[in-house]
Amino acid sequence: MNDTNFGPRALVAVLVGLLAATGSAQAQDGTDGSGHAGSYIGAFAGLGSLDVRMTDLDGFTGSNGVPGQAFEYDDAGLAAGVVAGRYFNLGRVRLLFEADGAFSGVSATPGQLDPAGMDETAAAELRWAGTARIGLRRSLGRVGLFVAGGVSVAGFSNSFTDLDPGTDDRLQLDPDDSFDERPTRVGWVVGVGVEAPVAGAWTLRFEGLYNDFGETVHQAENRRDVNAGVCGPAGLPSPCRYGFDQRLALLRLVLVRHLGR
């Protein structure tokens, strides 16, 4: 599958464009799209895209597995959550601190990893995610534009399944080469957005976030010692290792309520 086109370089270009566009902007009536400084809370819903790159470090997958072979898979799904933050006035710009949390069932799978044997599959799922960000906001008339970045934390489910013939020649799970882990990953996040007032202390925001969680390595446990620690066609004397590199892009609508009004 193709890599997602929504990456750090594209975001940097967007940030530069937005800052250039807003650098000379003047508030027309003293009110910008946020409505007010101070604290706020909100709820959001949107579309998330999970992009996964799984690397077979030892060349275990397939009858002719090659060490370092990579499998890329992605899919999209819905995500929803809550957000809270605070604006601080800094002259003609506003500094914002914001945190959010989302629950999601976005998952992705490449299907069969071994077209010949048809006995190996992988899957990944984003279960939840949260960010803590700091950013700047400028006015363009009654519309506010902002950029923010910070730390991202997420809970994933990563699995690899290997099926082997049993005594009755039916395929059954091989626990030595299979695993289902639920790691918590820490990465970075950057985002851009636009916000406009809708009524009173309420505003509506549209924004895009990009989260990158880097790569971690998982080892199949060889729990029954069937393979005696031997992995891959070359008979490597170690458990089978798999690298997972995961990224999340999120487009969302946020309904914001400014407090103290």
mmCIF file of C-alpha atoms in Angstrom:
data_model
loop_
_atom_site.group_PDB
_atom_site.id
_atom_site.type_symbol
_atom_site.label_atom_id
_atom_site.label_comp_id
_atom_site.label_asym_id
_atom_site.label_seq_id
_atom_site.Cartn_x
_atom_site.Cartn_y
_atom_site.Cartn_z
ATOM 1 C CA MET A 1 0.000 0.000 0.000
ATOM 2 C CA ASN A 2 1.084 3.570 -0.498
ATOM 3 C CA ASP A 3 2.456 5.743 2.301
ATOM 4 C CA THR A 4 0.166 8.438 3.609
ATOM 5 C CA ASN A 5 0.742 11.776 1.881
ATOM 6 C CA PHE A 6 0.121 13.705 5.092
ATOM 7 C CA GLY A 7 3.632 13.870 6.542
ATOM 8 C CA PRO A 8 5.959 16.171 8.486
ATOM 9 C CA ARG A 9 7.344 17.947 5.403
ATOM 10 C CA ALA A 10 3.871 18.802 4.170
ATOM 11 C CA LEU A 11 2.917 20.080 7.613
ATOM 12 C CA VAL A 12 6.006 22.278 7.818
ATOM 13 C CA ALA A 13 5.102 23.809 4.466
ATOM 14 C CA VAL A 14 1.557 24.464 5.692
ATOM 15 C CA LEU A 15 2.838 26.031 8.918
ATOM 16 C CA VAL A 16 5.139 28.391 7.037
ATOM 17 C CA GLY A 17 2.311 29.393 4.693
ATOM 18 C CA LEU A 18 -0.108 30.024 7.531
ATOM 19 C CA LEU A 19 2.359 32.107 9.516
ATOM 20 C CA ALA A 20 3.198 34.158 6.440
ATOM 21 C CA ALA A 21 -0.499 34.724 5.736
ATOM 22 C CA THR A 22 -1.340 35.699 9.286
ATOM 23 C CA GLY A 23 1.761 37.720 10.069
ATOM 24 C CA SER A 24 0.279 40.856 8.500
ATOM 25 C CA ALA A 25 -3.351 40.160 9.399
ATOM 26 C CA GLN A 26 -5.222 42.724 11.501
ATOM 27 C CA ALA A 27 -8.265 42.002 13.691
ATOM 28 C CA GLN A 28 -11.090 44.001 12.178
ATOM 29 C CA ASP A 29 -13.274 44.487 15.241
ATOM 30 C CA GLY A 30 -11.185 43.375 18.225
ATOM 31 C CA THR A 31 -12.811 39.925 18.238
ATOM 32 C CA ASP A 32 -11.140 36.904 16.713
ATOM 33 C CA GLY A 33 -12.363 33.398 15.948
ATOM 34 C CA SER A 34 -11.747 32.061 19.451
ATOM 35 C CA GLY A 35 -14.101 34.665 20.907
ATOM 36 C CA HIS A 36 -12.139 35.034 24.162
ATOM 37 C CA ALA A 37 -8.943 34.343 26.048
ATOM 38 C CA GLY A 38 -9.097 31.985 29.023
ATOM 39 C CA SER A 39 -9.997 28.316 29.471
ATOM 40 C CA TYR A 40 -12.124 26.144 27.202
ATOM 41 C CA ILE A 41 -13.423 22.608 26.822
ATOM 42 C CA GLY A 42 -14.804 20.771 23.827
ATOM 43 C CA ALA A 43 -15.669 17.539 22.065
ATOM 44 C CA PHE A 44 -14.576 16.309 18.658
ATOM 45 C CA ALA A 45 -15.175 13.680 16.021
ATOM 46 C CA GLY A 46 -13.264 12.966 12.869
ATOM 47 C CA LEU A 47 -11.555 10.583 10.490
ATOM 48 C CA GLY A 48 -8.287 8.906 11.456
ATOM 49 C CA SER A 49 -5.830 7.133 9.164
ATOM 50 C CA LEU A 50 -3.466 4.566 10.683
ATOM 51 C CA ASP A 51 -0.288 3.847 8.704
ATOM 52 C CA VAL A 52 1.844 0.843 9.731
ATOM 53 C CA ARG A 53 5.170 -0.485 8.506
ATOM 54 C CA MET A 54 6.006 -3.948 9.840
ATOM 55 C CA THR A 55 9.561 -5.186 9.218
ATOM 56 C CA ASP A 56 10.411 -8.891 9.389
ATOM 57 C CA LEU A 57 13.895 -8.437 10.848
ATOM 58 C CA ASP A 58 14.876 -12.131 10.742
ATOM 59 C CA GLY A 59 13.188 -13.230 7.524
ATOM 60 C CA PHE A 60 10.625 -15.538 9.095
ATOM 61 C CA THR A 61 7.519 -14.762 7.025
ATOM 62 C CA GLY A 62 6.932 -16.867 3.929
ATOM 63 C CA SER A 63 8.764 -19.912 2.696
ATOM 64 C CA ASN A 64 11.380 -17.679 1.077
ATOM 65 C CA GLY A 65 11.486 -14.968 3.729
ATOM 66 C CA VAL A 66 14.238 -12.365 3.452
ATOM 67 C CA PRO A 67 15.609 -10.578 6.552
ATOM 68 C CA GLY A 68 14.514 -6.948 6.567
ATOM 69 C CA GLN A 69 11.476 -7.465 4.356
ATOM 70 C CA ALA A 70 8.865 -4.774 5.077
ATOM 71 C CA PHE A 71 5.070 -4.903 4.849
ATOM 72 C CA GLU A 72 3.124 -1.619 4.722
ATOM 73 C CA TYR A 73 -0.577 -1.365 5.455
ATOM 74 C CA ASP A 74 -3.022 1.392 6.328
ATOM 75 C CA ASP A 75 -6.712 2.038 6.794
ATOM 76 C CA ALA A 76 -9.077 4.763 8.005
ATOM 77 C CA GLY A 77 -11.834 4.911 10.609
ATOM 78 C CA LEU A 78 -13.722 7.169 12.976
ATOM 79 C CA ALA A 79 -12.304 8.688 16.151
ATOM 80 C CA ALA A 80 -13.974 10.804 18.858
ATOM 81 C CA GLY A 81 -12.921 12.416 22.111
ATOM 82 C CA VAL A 82 -12.648 15.476 24.323
ATOM 83 C CA VAL A 83 -10.319 18.478 24.476
ATOM 84 C CA ALA A 84 -9.428 21.101 27.099
ATOM 85 C CA GLY A 85 -7.071 24.049 27.024
ATOM 86 C CA ARG A 86 -6.312 27.650 27.774
ATOM 87 C CA TYR A 87 -5.418 30.756 25.749
ATOM 88 C CA PHE A 88 -3.034 33.467 26.975
ATOM 89 C CA ASN A 89 -2.878 36.892 25.338
ATOM 90 C CA LEU A 90 0.544 37.902 24.032
ATOM 91 C CA GLY A 91 -0.171 41.152 22.258
ATOM 92 C CA ARG A 92 -1.573 40.416 18.810
ATOM 93 C CA VAL A 93 -1.038 36.663 19.129
ATOM 94 C CA ARG A 94 -2.294 34.100 21.614
ATOM 95 C CA LEU A 95 -0.374 31.305 23.234
ATOM 96 C CA LEU A 96 -2.354 28.103 23.750
ATOM 97 C CA PHE A 97 -1.856 25.049 25.918
ATOM 98 C CA GLU A 98 -4.093 22.115 25.059
ATOM 99 C CA ALA A 99 -4.618 18.450 25.899
ATOM 100 C CA ASP A 100 -6.978 15.949 24.325
ATOM 101 C CA GLY A 101 -7.953 12.306 24.469
ATOM 102 C CA ALA A 102 -9.552 10.108 21.823
ATOM 103 C CA PHE A 103 -11.004 6.627 21.621
ATOM 104 C CA SER A 104 -10.831 4.834 18.314
ATOM 105 C CA GLY A 105 -11.209 1.497 16.616
ATOM 106 C CA VAL A 106 -9.040 2.392 13.623
ATOM 107 C CA SER A 107 -7.308 -0.777 12.443
ATOM 108 C CA ALA A 108 -5.197 -1.965 9.521
ATOM 109 C CA THR A 109 -4.047 -5.325 8.202
ATOM 110 C CA PRO A 110 -2.049 -6.474 5.143
ATOM 111 C CA GLY A 111 -3.928 -9.754 4.991
ATOM 112 C CA GLN A 112 -1.865 -12.788 3.994
ATOM 113 C CA LEU A 113 1.889 -12.312 4.380
ATOM 114 C CA ASP A 114 2.708 -15.649 2.759
ATOM 115 C CA PRO A 115 0.724 -16.037 -0.505
ATOM 116 C CA ALA A 116 2.141 -19.546 -1.007
ATOM 117 C CA GLY A 117 1.495 -21.024 2.428
ATOM 118 C CA MET A 118 -1.431 -18.702 3.278
ATOM 119 C CA ASP A 119 -0.753 -19.247 6.969
ATOM 120 C CA GLU A 120 0.627 -15.919 8.240
ATOM 121 C CA THR A 121 -1.276 -12.689 8.913
ATOM 122 C CA ALA A 122 -0.676 -9.442 10.805
ATOM 123 C CA ALA A 123 -2.925 -6.692 12.163
ATOM 124 C CA ALA A 124 -2.669 -3.381 14.016
ATOM 125 C CA GLU A 125 -5.319 -1.336 15.854
ATOM 126 C CA LEU A 126 -5.284 2.070 17.518
ATOM 127 C CA ARG A 127 -7.318 1.782 20.732
ATOM 128 C CA TRP A 128 -6.825 5.248 22.237
ATOM 129 C CA ALA A 129 -4.625 8.314 21.853
ATOM 130 C CA GLY A 130 -3.877 11.535 23.722
ATOM 131 C CA THR A 131 -1.784 14.636 23.088
ATOM 132 C CA ALA A 132 -0.395 17.605 25.028
ATOM 133 C CA ARG A 133 0.431 20.559 22.774
ATOM 134 C CA ILE A 134 1.592 24.148 22.840
ATOM 135 C CA GLY A 135 0.965 26.563 19.980
ATOM 136 C CA LEU A 136 0.338 30.052 18.632
ATOM 137 C CA ARG A 137 -2.850 31.584 17.271
ATOM 138 C CA ARG A 138 -3.445 34.627 15.083
ATOM 139 C CA SER A 139 -6.581 36.389 13.866
ATOM 140 C CA LEU A 140 -7.728 36.900 10.326
ATOM 141 C CA GLY A 141 -10.851 38.962 10.810
ATOM 142 C CA ARG A 142 -13.311 36.856 12.788
ATOM 143 C CA VAL A 143 -11.489 33.642 11.866
ATOM 144 C CA GLY A 144 -8.573 32.353 13.905
ATOM 145 C CA LEU A 145 -5.688 30.292 12.513
ATOM 146 C CA PHE A 146 -3.344 28.312 14.749
ATOM 147 C CA VAL A 147 -0.434 25.879 14.776
ATOM 148 C CA ALA A 148 0.573 23.603 17.659
ATOM 149 C CA GLY A 149 2.867 20.700 18.455
ATOM 150 C CA GLY A 150 3.912 18.523 21.353
ATOM 151 C CA VAL A 151 3.848 15.013 22.786
ATOM 152 C CA SER A 152 1.548 12.190 21.712
ATOM 153 C CA VAL A 153 0.742 8.949 23.591
ATOM 154 C CA ALA A 154 -1.288 6.045 22.206
ATOM 155 C CA GLY A 155 -2.370 2.510 23.006
ATOM 156 C CA PHE A 156 -2.007 0.006 20.170
ATOM 157 C CA SER A 157 -2.785 -3.620 19.540
ATOM 158 C CA ASN A 158 -0.214 -5.348 17.301
ATOM 159 C CA SER A 159 -0.476 -8.983 16.325
ATOM 160 C CA PHE A 160 1.217 -11.584 14.158
ATOM 161 C CA THR A 161 -0.466 -14.946 13.584
ATOM 162 C CA ASP A 162 1.208 -18.084 12.258
ATOM 163 C CA LEU A 163 -0.871 -21.191 11.542
ATOM 164 C CA ASP A 164 0.740 -24.638 11.295
ATOM 165 C CA PRO A 165 -0.782 -28.049 10.430
ATOM 166 C CA GLY A 166 -1.841 -30.041 13.484
ATOM 167 C CA THR A 167 -1.964 -33.796 13.983
ATOM 168 C CA ASP A 168 -5.212 -33.875 12.008
ATOM 169 C CA ASP A 169 -3.643 -31.771 9.204
ATOM 170 C CA ARG A 170 -5.878 -28.845 10.067
ATOM 171 C CA LEU A 171 -4.264 -25.437 10.533
ATOM 172 C CA GLN A 172 -3.968 -24.311 14.140
ATOM 173 C CA LEU A 173 -2.333 -21.413 15.945
ATOM 174 C CA ASP A 174 1.401 -21.781 16.537
ATOM 175 C CA PRO A 175 1.980 -19.940 19.857
ATOM 176 C CA ASP A 176 5.763 -20.032 19.393
ATOM 177 C CA ASP A 177 5.674 -17.735 16.364
ATOM 178 C CA SER A 178 2.492 -15.766 17.091
ATOM 179 C CA PHE A 179 1.878 -12.857 19.426
ATOM 180 C CA ASP A 180 -0.755 -10.264 20.331
ATOM 181 C CA GLU A 181 0.704 -7.305 22.249
ATOM 182 C CA ARG A 182 -0.869 -4.095 23.549
ATOM 183 C CA PRO A 183 1.927 -1.548 23.900
ATOM 184 C CA THR A 184 1.675 2.093 24.942
ATOM 185 C CA ARG A 185 3.692 4.249 22.553
ATOM 186 C CA VAL A 186 5.058 7.788 22.991
ATOM 187 C CA GLY A 187 5.762 10.036 20.006
ATOM 188 C CA TRP A 188 5.337 13.567 18.695
ATOM 189 C CA VAL A 189 2.394 15.458 17.202
ATOM 190 C CA VAL A 190 1.990 18.594 15.093
ATOM 191 C CA GLY A 191 -1.192 20.181 13.773
ATOM 192 C CA VAL A 192 -2.804 23.154 12.056
ATOM 193 C CA GLY A 193 -6.363 24.429 12.267
ATOM 194 C CA VAL A 194 -8.928 27.157 11.687
ATOM 195 C CA GLU A 195 -11.557 28.311 14.194
ATOM 196 C CA ALA A 196 -14.633 30.542 13.895
ATOM 197 C CA PRO A 197 -17.395 31.673 16.304
ATOM 198 C CA VAL A 198 -20.840 30.090 15.993
ATOM 199 C CA ALA A 199 -22.854 31.574 18.895
ATOM 200 C CA GLY A 200 -21.958 33.316 22.134
ATOM 201 C CA ALA A 201 -19.121 31.466 23.823
ATOM 202 C CA TRP A 202 -19.223 28.599 21.299
ATOM 203 C CA THR A 203 -16.734 28.195 18.439
ATOM 204 C CA LEU A 204 -16.217 25.549 15.782
ATOM 205 C CA ARG A 205 -12.754 24.361 14.825
ATOM 206 C CA PHE A 206 -11.474 22.274 11.905
ATOM 207 C CA GLU A 207 -7.962 20.892 12.230
ATOM 208 C CA GLY A 208 -5.529 18.257 11.094
ATOM 209 C CA LEU A 209 -3.083 16.408 13.365
ATOM 210 C CA TYR A 210 -0.138 14.199 12.459
ATOM 211 C CA ASN A 211 1.258 11.772 15.068
ATOM 212 C CA ASP A 212 4.482 9.773 14.652
ATOM 213 C CA PHE A 213 5.289 7.042 17.189
ATOM 214 C CA GLY A 214 8.547 5.768 15.694
ATOM 215 C CA GLU A 215 9.538 2.096 15.627
ATOM 216 C CA THR A 216 9.607 -0.565 18.318
ATOM 217 C CA VAL A 217 10.739 -4.198 18.083
ATOM 218 C CA HIS A 218 8.738 -7.206 19.289
ATOM 219 C CA GLN A 219 9.972 -10.787 19.704
ATOM 220 C CA ALA A 220 7.798 -13.863 19.371
ATOM 221 C CA GLU A 221 8.204 -15.719 22.666
ATOM 222 C CA ASN A 222 8.678 -19.374 21.616
ATOM 223 C CA ARG A 223 6.546 -20.263 24.612
ATOM 224 C CA ARG A 224 6.427 -24.017 23.947
ATOM 225 C CA ASP A 225 10.045 -24.321 22.738
ATOM 226 C CA VAL A 226 8.806 -26.111 19.620
ATOM 227 C CA ASN A 227 11.295 -24.200 17.502
ATOM 228 C CA ALA A 228 13.959 -24.173 20.235
ATOM 229 C CA GLY A 229 14.660 -20.505 19.593
ATOM 230 C CA VAL A 230 15.282 -20.964 15.869
ATOM 231 C CA CYS A 231 13.739 -18.346 13.585
ATOM 232 C CA GLY A 232 13.519 -17.952 9.833
ATOM 233 C CA PRO A 233 14.545 -19.997 6.774
ATOM 234 C CA ALA A 234 18.239 -19.518 7.642
ATOM 235 C CA GLY A 235 17.730 -21.066 11.076
ATOM 236 C CA LEU A 236 18.751 -17.985 13.036
ATOM 237 C CA PRO A 237 19.429 -18.878 16.701
ATOM 238 C CA SER A 238 17.024 -16.340 18.186
ATOM 239 C CA PRO A 239 13.312 -15.668 18.595
ATOM 240 C CA CYS A 240 11.609 -14.072 15.578
ATOM 241 C CA ARG A 241 11.787 -10.253 15.715
ATOM 242 C CA TYR A 242 9.349 -7.796 14.132
ATOM 243 C CA GLY A 243 9.639 -4.017 13.944
ATOM 244 C CA PHE A 244 6.500 -1.845 14.054
ATOM 245 C CA ASP A 245 6.618 1.757 12.791
ATOM 246 C CA GLN A 246 3.227 3.462 13.303
ATOM 247 C CA ARG A 247 1.801 6.867 12.361
ATOM 248 C CA LEU A 248 -1.634 8.445 12.740
ATOM 249 C CA ALA A 249 -3.199 11.282 10.741
ATOM 250 C CA LEU A 250 -6.433 12.788 12.071
ATOM 251 C CA LEU A 251 -8.869 15.287 10.548
ATOM 252 C CA ARG A 252 -11.476 16.437 13.050
ATOM 253 C CA LEU A 253 -14.245 18.907 13.852
ATOM 254 C CA VAL A 254 -14.141 20.319 17.377
ATOM 255 C CA LEU A 255 -17.037 22.091 19.099
ATOM 256 C CA VAL A 256 -15.498 24.385 21.736
ATOM 257 C CA ARG A 257 -17.129 26.069 24.752
ATOM 258 C CA HIS A 258 -15.163 28.989 26.231
ATOM 259 C CA LEU A 259 -15.570 29.139 30.010
ATOM 260 C CA GLY A 260 -16.244 32.129 32.209
ATOM 261 C CA ARG A 261 -18.746 33.747 29.836
#
